[in-house]
Short mmCIF file of C-alpha atoms in Angstrom, two decimals:
data_model
loop_
_atom_site.label_atom_id
_atom_site.label_comp_id
_atom_site.label_asym_id
_atom_site.label_seq_id
_atom_site.Cartn_x
_atom_site.Cartn_y
_atom_site.Cartn_z
CA UNK A 18 25.22 48.64 142.70
CA UNK A 19 27.10 46.49 140.23
CA UNK A 20 24.85 43.51 141.04
CA UNK A 21 21.77 45.65 140.40
CA UNK A 22 23.20 46.70 137.03
CA UNK A 23 23.95 43.09 136.13
CA UNK A 24 20.39 42.07 137.13
CA UNK A 25 18.88 44.83 135.01
CA UNK A 26 21.08 43.84 132.11
CA UNK A 27 20.06 40.19 132.48
CA UNK A 28 16.37 41.10 132.58
CA UNK A 29 16.83 43.26 129.48
CA UNK A 30 18.57 40.37 127.73
CA UNK A 31 15.73 37.97 128.62
CA UNK A 32 13.11 40.43 127.38
CA UNK A 33 15.08 40.94 124.16
CA UNK A 34 15.26 37.16 123.58
CA UNK A 35 11.53 36.77 124.20
CA UNK A 36 10.76 39.57 121.76
CA UNK A 37 13.07 38.00 119.20
CA UNK A 38 11.38 34.62 119.64
CA UNK A 39 7.92 36.22 119.36
CA UNK A 40 8.98 38.15 116.25
CA UNK A 41 10.43 35.01 114.68
CA UNK A 42 7.27 33.05 115.41
CA UNK A 43 5.10 35.80 113.93
CA UNK A 44 7.29 36.00 110.85
CA UNK A 45 7.09 32.23 110.42
CA UNK A 46 3.29 32.33 110.58
CA UNK A 47 3.20 35.07 107.94
CA UNK A 48 5.51 33.06 105.66
CA UNK A 49 3.37 29.92 106.08
CA UNK A 50 0.18 31.84 105.31
CA UNK A 51 1.75 33.38 102.19
CA UNK A 52 2.97 29.98 100.97
CA UNK A 53 -0.48 28.40 101.58
CA UNK A 54 -2.15 31.23 99.71
CA UNK A 55 0.21 30.86 96.79
CA UNK A 56 -0.32 27.10 96.80
CA UNK A 57 -4.10 27.47 96.74
CA UNK A 58 -3.86 30.03 93.97
CA UNK A 59 -1.61 27.97 91.74
CA UNK A 60 -2.82 24.44 92.52
CA UNK A 61 -5.08 22.89 89.84
CA UNK A 62 -8.78 22.79 90.63
CA UNK A 63 -10.90 19.65 90.30
CA UNK A 64 -12.70 19.61 86.93
CA UNK A 65 -16.17 19.68 88.52
CA UNK A 66 -15.51 22.36 91.15
CA UNK A 67 -17.28 25.63 90.40
CA UNK A 68 -18.80 28.46 92.34
CA UNK A 69 -22.51 27.79 91.95
CA UNK A 70 -24.78 30.80 91.97
CA UNK A 71 -27.32 30.35 94.73
CA UNK A 72 -28.74 33.86 94.45
CA UNK A 73 -32.53 33.94 94.66
CA UNK A 74 -33.61 34.39 91.06
CA UNK A 75 -36.42 36.75 90.10
CA UNK A 76 -37.34 36.66 86.43
CA UNK A 77 -38.46 34.32 83.64
CA UNK A 78 -37.13 30.83 84.46
CA UNK A 79 -35.20 28.99 81.78
CA UNK A 80 -34.93 25.37 80.71
CA UNK A 81 -31.30 24.36 80.20
CA UNK A 82 -31.08 21.81 77.38
CA UNK A 83 -27.95 19.71 77.99
CA UNK A 84 -26.79 17.73 74.96
CA UNK A 85 -24.34 14.89 75.54
CA UNK A 86 -22.99 14.15 72.06
CA UNK A 87 -20.03 12.49 70.33
CA UNK A 88 -19.08 15.45 68.12
CA UNK A 89 -21.81 17.41 66.36
CA UNK A 90 -25.58 17.24 66.74
CA UNK A 91 -26.84 15.31 63.68
CA UNK A 92 -30.49 16.25 64.32
CA UNK A 93 -29.70 19.96 64.65
CA UNK A 94 -32.23 20.85 61.92
CA UNK A 95 -35.07 19.41 64.01
CA UNK A 96 -33.95 21.19 67.18
CA UNK A 97 -33.56 24.39 65.15
CA UNK A 98 -37.25 24.15 64.27
CA UNK A 99 -38.05 23.42 67.92
CA UNK A 100 -36.37 26.65 69.11
CA UNK A 101 -37.61 28.86 66.25
CA UNK A 102 -39.77 31.84 67.30
CA UNK A 103 -39.23 31.04 70.99
CA UNK A 104 -38.38 33.80 73.49
CA UNK A 105 -34.63 33.34 74.07
CA UNK A 106 -35.11 34.26 77.73
CA UNK A 107 -36.91 30.93 78.20
CA UNK A 108 -34.11 28.51 77.33
CA UNK A 109 -30.38 27.97 77.16
CA UNK A 110 -28.29 25.31 75.41
CA UNK A 111 -25.12 23.51 76.52
CA UNK A 112 -23.30 20.84 74.53
CA UNK A 113 -20.68 18.39 75.76
CA UNK A 114 -18.78 17.24 72.70
CA UNK A 115 -15.33 15.82 72.03
CA UNK A 116 -12.54 18.00 73.47
CA UNK A 117 -11.62 20.79 71.08
CA UNK A 118 -14.74 20.45 68.92
CA UNK A 119 -16.36 23.80 68.08
CA UNK A 120 -19.95 24.37 67.01
CA UNK A 121 -20.04 27.05 64.31
CA UNK A 122 -21.37 27.61 60.79
CA UNK A 123 -19.10 24.86 59.45
CA UNK A 124 -20.22 22.16 61.93
CA UNK A 125 -23.93 22.85 62.55
CA UNK A 126 -26.95 24.02 60.59
CA UNK A 127 -28.50 25.78 63.58
CA UNK A 128 -27.45 29.19 64.83
CA UNK A 129 -28.89 28.26 68.23
CA UNK A 130 -25.91 25.92 68.67
CA UNK A 131 -23.12 28.31 67.70
CA UNK A 132 -20.49 28.35 70.44
CA UNK A 133 -22.66 26.34 72.82
CA UNK A 134 -20.01 23.64 73.45
CA UNK A 135 -18.56 23.70 76.99
CA UNK A 136 -14.84 24.44 77.15
CA UNK A 137 -13.82 21.78 79.69
CA UNK A 138 -15.22 18.70 77.96
CA UNK A 139 -13.55 15.30 78.36
CA UNK A 140 -13.22 12.14 76.32
CA UNK A 141 -16.25 9.96 77.11
CA UNK A 142 -16.48 6.18 76.93
CA UNK A 143 -19.77 4.32 77.25
CA UNK A 144 -20.04 2.32 80.45
CA UNK A 145 -17.27 4.30 82.16
CA UNK A 146 -17.36 6.94 84.90
CA UNK A 147 -16.40 9.53 82.26
CA UNK A 148 -20.06 9.44 81.15
CA UNK A 149 -21.36 10.69 84.50
CA UNK A 150 -18.46 13.13 84.78
CA UNK A 151 -19.55 14.67 81.46
CA UNK A 152 -23.11 14.96 82.79
CA UNK A 153 -21.80 16.75 85.87
CA UNK A 154 -19.76 19.13 83.71
CA UNK A 155 -22.90 20.03 81.73
CA UNK A 156 -24.88 20.65 84.91
CA UNK A 157 -22.03 22.69 86.38
CA UNK A 158 -21.88 24.93 83.30
CA UNK A 159 -25.66 25.43 83.30
CA UNK A 160 -25.78 26.23 87.03
CA UNK A 161 -23.61 29.29 86.46
CA UNK A 162 -26.72 31.00 85.04
CA UNK A 163 -29.19 31.58 87.93
CA UNK A 164 -32.05 31.82 85.42
CA UNK A 165 -31.72 28.12 84.60
CA UNK A 166 -34.32 26.37 86.76
CA UNK A 167 -34.89 23.09 84.88
CA UNK A 168 -32.12 20.93 83.43
CA UNK A 169 -32.87 18.40 80.67
CA UNK A 170 -30.20 15.85 79.68
CA UNK A 171 -30.45 14.69 76.06
CA UNK A 172 -28.43 12.52 73.68
CA UNK A 173 -27.45 13.32 70.10
CA UNK A 174 -30.27 11.05 68.82
CA UNK A 175 -33.08 12.52 70.96
CA UNK A 176 -36.06 14.26 69.40
CA UNK A 177 -38.82 16.38 70.97
CA UNK A 178 -42.33 14.94 70.71
CA UNK A 179 -44.05 18.29 71.29
CA UNK A 180 -43.38 21.93 70.57
CA UNK A 181 -41.46 24.22 72.93
CA UNK A 182 -44.47 25.79 74.65
CA UNK A 183 -45.84 22.39 75.64
CA UNK A 184 -42.47 21.21 76.98
CA UNK A 185 -41.91 24.46 78.86
CA UNK A 186 -45.31 24.44 80.57
CA UNK A 187 -45.06 20.72 81.38
CA UNK A 188 -41.76 21.20 83.21
CA UNK A 189 -42.35 24.55 84.86
CA UNK A 190 -45.71 23.61 86.36
CA UNK A 191 -44.09 20.77 88.30
CA UNK A 192 -41.79 21.51 91.27
CA UNK A 193 -40.34 18.00 90.99
CA UNK A 194 -37.48 16.40 89.09
CA UNK A 195 -38.16 13.58 86.63
CA UNK A 196 -35.70 10.79 87.40
CA UNK A 197 -36.39 7.17 86.50
CA UNK A 198 -35.43 5.37 89.70
CA UNK A 199 -36.27 1.91 91.02
CA UNK A 200 -34.81 -0.79 93.25
CA UNK A 201 -32.19 -2.83 91.44
CA UNK A 202 -33.07 -6.44 92.26
CA UNK A 203 -30.12 -7.90 90.38
CA UNK A 204 -27.12 -9.31 92.19
CA UNK A 205 -24.36 -8.20 89.86
CA UNK A 206 -24.61 -4.43 89.69
CA UNK A 207 -24.09 -3.48 93.33
CA UNK A 208 -20.50 -3.93 94.50
CA UNK A 209 -20.27 -4.74 98.24
CA UNK A 210 -17.03 -2.74 98.32
CA UNK A 211 -19.18 0.39 97.98
CA UNK A 212 -20.38 -0.12 101.55
CA UNK A 213 -20.62 1.69 103.92
CA UNK A 214 -20.50 4.86 101.82
CA UNK A 215 -23.28 3.46 99.61
CA UNK A 216 -25.47 0.97 101.51
CA UNK A 217 -27.22 -1.70 99.46
CA UNK A 218 -30.69 -0.42 100.42
CA UNK A 219 -29.91 2.94 98.75
CA UNK A 220 -28.75 1.36 95.48
CA UNK A 221 -31.02 2.45 92.59
CA UNK A 222 -31.25 1.95 88.86
CA UNK A 223 -32.92 3.89 86.06
CA UNK A 224 -32.62 5.74 82.79
CA UNK A 225 -29.65 8.02 82.24
CA UNK A 226 -31.87 10.67 80.65
CA UNK A 227 -32.99 12.87 83.53
CA UNK A 228 -34.74 16.21 84.01
CA UNK A 229 -33.95 17.89 87.32
CA UNK A 230 -34.80 21.06 89.21
CA UNK A 231 -32.01 23.39 90.29
CA UNK A 232 -31.79 22.06 93.85
CA UNK A 233 -31.13 18.53 92.63
CA UNK A 234 -28.69 19.70 89.95
CA UNK A 235 -26.67 21.35 92.73
CA UNK A 236 -26.65 18.10 94.69
CA UNK A 237 -25.16 16.29 91.69
CA UNK A 238 -22.48 18.90 91.06
CA UNK A 239 -21.56 19.32 94.72
CA UNK A 240 -21.05 15.59 95.19
CA UNK A 241 -17.51 14.28 95.64
CA UNK A 242 -18.05 11.23 97.86
CA UNK A 243 -20.51 9.14 95.85
CA UNK A 244 -18.87 10.02 92.53
CA UNK A 245 -15.50 8.87 93.87
CA UNK A 246 -17.02 5.54 94.96
CA UNK A 247 -18.58 5.06 91.52
CA UNK A 248 -15.32 5.90 89.80
CA UNK A 249 -13.52 3.25 91.83
CA UNK A 250 -16.07 0.43 92.05
CA UNK A 251 -18.69 0.85 89.28
CA UNK A 252 -17.11 -0.34 86.04
CA UNK A 253 -18.50 -2.26 83.11
CA UNK A 254 -17.35 -5.77 82.38
CA UNK A 255 -15.23 -6.09 79.20
CA UNK A 256 -17.27 -7.31 76.21
CA UNK A 257 -16.78 -10.87 74.97
CA UNK A 258 -13.84 -11.13 72.61
CA UNK A 259 -13.77 -14.49 70.77
CA UNK A 260 -10.07 -14.07 69.99
CA UNK A 261 -9.27 -14.36 73.72
CA UNK A 262 -10.64 -17.90 74.00
CA UNK A 263 -10.76 -19.25 77.57
CA UNK A 264 -9.62 -15.88 78.93
CA UNK A 265 -13.20 -14.71 78.32
CA UNK A 266 -14.39 -16.93 81.18
CA UNK A 267 -12.13 -15.04 83.58
CA UNK A 268 -13.09 -11.66 82.15
CA UNK A 269 -16.82 -12.41 82.44
CA UNK A 270 -16.45 -13.15 86.16
CA UNK A 271 -15.45 -9.55 86.78
CA UNK A 272 -17.91 -7.21 88.46
CA UNK A 273 -20.18 -5.45 85.98
CA UNK A 274 -21.68 -2.00 86.56
CA UNK A 275 -22.90 0.73 84.18
CA UNK A 276 -22.38 4.05 86.06
CA UNK A 277 -24.82 6.22 84.12
CA UNK A 278 -27.73 3.86 84.92
CA UNK A 279 -27.19 4.15 88.68
CA UNK A 280 -25.36 7.33 89.69
CA UNK A 281 -27.96 10.11 89.87
CA UNK A 282 -30.66 7.74 91.13
CA UNK A 283 -28.45 6.40 93.95
CA UNK A 284 -27.10 9.87 94.83
CA UNK A 285 -30.58 11.35 95.26
CA UNK A 286 -31.66 8.32 97.29
CA UNK A 287 -28.61 8.82 99.53
CA UNK A 288 -29.80 12.41 100.14
CA UNK A 289 -33.35 11.21 100.92
CA UNK A 290 -34.74 13.20 97.99
CA UNK A 291 -36.89 10.53 96.37
CA UNK A 292 -40.00 12.14 97.81
CA UNK A 293 -39.25 15.17 95.61
CA UNK A 294 -39.14 13.16 92.39
CA UNK A 295 -41.48 11.97 89.69
CA UNK A 296 -39.68 8.63 89.48
CA UNK A 297 -39.81 8.24 85.72
CA UNK A 298 -37.91 9.44 82.69
CA UNK A 299 -39.32 11.85 80.11
CA UNK A 300 -37.39 10.18 77.27
CA UNK A 301 -38.88 7.16 75.51
CA UNK A 302 -36.56 4.34 74.41
CA UNK A 303 -37.45 1.15 72.54
CA UNK A 304 -35.05 -1.68 73.40
CA UNK A 305 -34.00 -4.57 71.19
CA UNK A 306 -34.94 -7.88 72.81
CA UNK A 307 -33.75 -10.28 70.12
CA UNK A 308 -32.20 -13.24 71.95
CA UNK A 309 -29.51 -13.75 69.33
CA UNK A 310 -28.41 -10.15 69.29
CA UNK A 311 -28.74 -9.95 73.05
CA UNK A 312 -26.33 -12.83 73.51
CA UNK A 313 -23.82 -11.59 70.97
CA UNK A 314 -23.92 -7.86 71.36
CA UNK A 315 -25.91 -7.05 74.47
CA UNK A 316 -28.93 -4.79 74.83
CA UNK A 317 -29.17 -1.74 72.60
CA UNK A 318 -31.92 0.79 71.88
CA UNK A 319 -33.65 0.33 68.54
CA UNK A 320 -33.06 3.17 66.09
CA UNK A 321 -36.17 4.68 64.54
CA UNK A 322 -35.84 5.08 60.80
CA UNK A 323 -38.08 6.93 58.37
CA UNK A 324 -40.42 3.95 57.93
CA UNK A 325 -41.15 3.29 61.62
CA UNK A 326 -41.45 6.94 62.68
CA UNK A 327 -45.01 7.03 61.37
CA UNK A 328 -47.68 9.37 62.75
CA UNK A 329 -49.43 6.37 64.31
CA UNK A 330 -46.27 5.22 66.09
CA UNK A 331 -45.61 8.72 67.46
CA UNK A 332 -49.24 8.99 68.57
CA UNK A 333 -48.94 5.69 70.46
CA UNK A 334 -45.77 6.83 72.25
CA UNK A 335 -47.46 10.09 73.20
CA UNK A 336 -50.47 8.16 74.51
CA UNK A 337 -48.56 6.26 77.23
CA UNK A 338 -49.71 7.54 80.62
CA UNK A 339 -48.26 5.25 83.33
CA UNK A 340 -45.36 2.99 84.21
CA UNK A 341 -45.52 -0.12 86.40
CA UNK A 342 -42.36 -1.09 88.32
CA UNK A 343 -42.80 -4.74 89.19
CA UNK A 344 -39.71 -4.90 91.43
CA UNK A 345 -41.42 -2.37 93.73
CA UNK A 346 -45.08 -3.23 92.96
CA UNK A 347 -45.41 0.44 92.10
CA UNK A 348 -47.43 2.21 89.42
CA UNK A 349 -45.97 5.56 88.49
CA UNK A 350 -48.85 7.52 87.00
CA UNK A 351 -47.59 10.23 84.69
CA UNK A 352 -48.77 13.54 86.03
CA UNK A 353 -47.49 17.01 86.66
CA UNK A 354 -48.93 19.15 89.42
CA UNK A 355 -51.48 16.34 90.11
CA UNK A 356 -52.84 16.42 86.57
CA UNK A 357 -52.69 13.51 84.13
CA UNK A 358 -50.19 14.07 81.32
CA UNK A 359 -48.43 11.94 78.71
CA UNK A 360 -45.34 10.21 80.09
CA UNK A 361 -42.83 11.28 77.46
CA UNK A 362 -41.69 14.62 76.06
CA UNK A 363 -38.73 13.22 74.11
CA UNK A 364 -37.75 9.99 72.37
CA UNK A 365 -34.61 8.23 71.13
CA UNK A 366 -32.87 6.92 69.05
CA UNK A 367 -33.97 8.66 65.85
CA UNK A 368 -32.13 8.66 62.53
CA UNK A 369 -31.91 11.77 60.37
CA UNK A 370 -34.58 10.30 58.07
CA UNK A 371 -36.94 9.75 61.00
CA UNK A 372 -36.28 13.28 62.26
CA UNK A 373 -37.05 14.66 58.80
CA UNK A 374 -40.36 12.83 58.87
CA UNK A 375 -41.22 14.35 62.26
CA UNK A 376 -40.38 17.76 60.86
CA UNK A 377 -42.57 17.21 57.79
CA UNK A 378 -45.40 16.11 60.09
CA UNK A 379 -44.97 19.34 62.08
CA UNK A 380 -44.56 17.43 65.33
CA UNK A 381 -42.29 20.05 66.92
CA UNK A 382 -43.38 23.35 65.43
CA UNK A 383 -47.17 23.39 65.45
CA UNK A 384 -49.45 24.59 68.22
CA UNK A 385 -50.32 21.92 70.79
CA UNK A 386 -53.88 22.17 72.07
CA UNK A 387 -52.80 20.06 75.06
CA UNK A 388 -50.50 22.89 76.14
CA UNK A 389 -53.61 24.83 77.15
CA UNK A 390 -54.58 21.99 79.47
CA UNK A 391 -51.38 22.30 81.47
CA UNK A 392 -51.59 26.08 81.48
CA UNK A 393 -55.08 25.82 82.93
CA UNK A 394 -53.79 23.49 85.62
CA UNK A 395 -51.07 26.00 86.50
CA UNK A 396 -53.79 28.60 86.97
CA UNK A 397 -55.72 26.40 89.39
CA UNK A 398 -58.11 24.63 87.00
CA UNK A 399 -57.67 20.93 87.70
CA UNK A 400 -59.22 17.82 86.18
CA UNK A 401 -60.19 14.59 87.90
CA UNK A 402 -58.02 11.53 87.34
CA UNK A 403 -58.28 8.01 88.66
CA UNK A 404 -54.77 6.96 89.69
CA UNK A 405 -55.73 3.33 90.23
CA UNK A 406 -57.24 2.39 86.88
CA UNK A 407 -55.73 3.39 83.51
CA UNK A 408 -58.02 5.30 81.21
CA UNK A 409 -59.37 3.01 78.49
CA UNK A 410 -57.97 5.24 75.74
CA UNK A 411 -54.41 5.11 77.11
CA UNK A 412 -51.73 2.52 77.31
CA UNK A 413 -49.11 2.15 79.99
CA UNK A 414 -45.64 0.74 80.43
CA UNK A 415 -44.99 -2.24 82.66
CA UNK A 416 -41.54 -2.88 84.06
CA UNK A 417 -41.53 -6.61 84.67
CA UNK A 418 -38.68 -8.23 86.54
CA UNK A 419 -37.41 -11.63 85.41
CA UNK A 420 -34.23 -13.48 86.45
CA UNK A 421 -32.45 -11.99 83.44
CA UNK A 422 -33.99 -8.69 82.49
CA UNK A 423 -36.52 -6.02 83.23
CA UNK A 424 -39.05 -5.34 80.49
CA UNK A 425 -41.26 -2.41 79.63
CA UNK A 426 -44.41 -3.71 77.90
CA UNK A 427 -46.64 -1.58 75.71
CA UNK A 428 -49.10 -2.12 72.90
CA UNK A 429 -46.47 -0.94 70.45
CA UNK A 430 -43.96 -3.57 71.49
CA UNK A 431 -41.68 -4.28 74.39
CA UNK A 432 -39.16 -1.84 75.75
CA UNK A 433 -36.32 -2.97 77.97
CA UNK A 434 -35.49 -0.90 81.03
CA UNK A 435 -32.26 -2.77 81.53
CA UNK A 436 -29.45 -4.44 79.64
CA UNK A 437 -28.67 -8.12 79.96
CA UNK A 438 -25.78 -8.70 82.37
#
C-alpha cells in the first residue's frame, strides 16, 4: 500500500515537472516573440524601404515629375507656365533638394512647388552612389500615390520642349519606359568584383534622365542587391589635382565608375526587362567636346544661354527622330505606340535667360498641333513610317564608338553620350 502511494506520488512529481518545463518553455517563447516585436518596432528602417501601393488603380493616370535639384528650382517660372491651366489630377510634383530646404513663397515663384520637397532627402555628390539613392527616394515618394503611372526624372536645368498636353499624350499612349541603355564597350567602367551578382554581359550604360512606367519604378525601389553592389564597387575616380604631383598617377589608376550612368540600365537588364523599354532618353543634352577642356576638366554638358536658345535651334532639336547606337549596330527609331514621334520632350542645360526666351516664344504654353497626331494614334488612327530609312526632313543622332568616347552626331553639332575616362 505504501509502495503504491510512493509510486503515485512519484508519477505526480514527474507530471508536475513536465508541466513546469512546458510552461517555462512556453513563457520563454512568448518573451522572445515580445522582444522581437519590440526590436522590429524600434529598429531604424532603411531609407528606401516603403510600403508601395500595388492596388489596381482606376481613374485618371498622373505623370509624376521628379526634380533632382541642388536647392531651389531656378527655372520655376518656366515650369509654372508649363503647369498653368492643367487639370491637377493629371500630374504630381516631387523635389529632392538639400536636406532641410523648404519650397515656399520665399524660395520659389511657383505655387505648384510649394511644399513639394520630400522629407527624407540626403546630401548628394555627383559621381557617388548618393545620386542614385536620391533618385530612388524620389521614386519611392511618388509610388505612394497609386494614381502616378509615369515617372519623369528631371534636373534643375531641364526645360520642356512642348506643352503639357503634348507631353502627357506622348507618355500615356506608350506602355513602355524610356531608358537610354546600350552596351558599355569600355574596359574601365565595369568592375570585375561586381561578378557574379552583376555579370559583365548585363552591364549597361546610358543617360541618367529616365522616364519609367510604374512597374519599372517599383523594380528600382524594391532593389537592395544591385544597389548595394553599386554602392560598394561603382565609384568615380578622384579628379586630377595638380598640387598632388606624382600622387596623381596612383590616383588615376583607381577604378572609375559613374553610378547614375549605369544603375537603372543595368538593373532593368538584370530583370530581363529591356524588351519593355524604348531604349532612349527623352532629355536632350549637348556635350562639350573641346579637347583642351576635356583633358583638364572632363566632359560636361554645354549650357544653353539666351543667344543659342533660338527658335531655329529648338526646332532642330525637336526634329530629331532616331538614334544610332554604333556599339550595338542598332537604330532606335523614336516612336510611341508604333507611330513616329520626335525623340525629345525635354532638354538641358538651360540658363535662366534661355528659359526666358523659351517662355517668350511660347514654347511651353501654346497649343501643339502635333498633340492631335498622338491622340489620333491612341484612338486607333495610325500613320505609316519607314523604320529603315530616315525621313528626308528629319535628322537623327548617331552614337559612334571610338577608343576614347562615344559621340552623338547631329546637324546641329555633336553631342557626347559619354564622358572621357
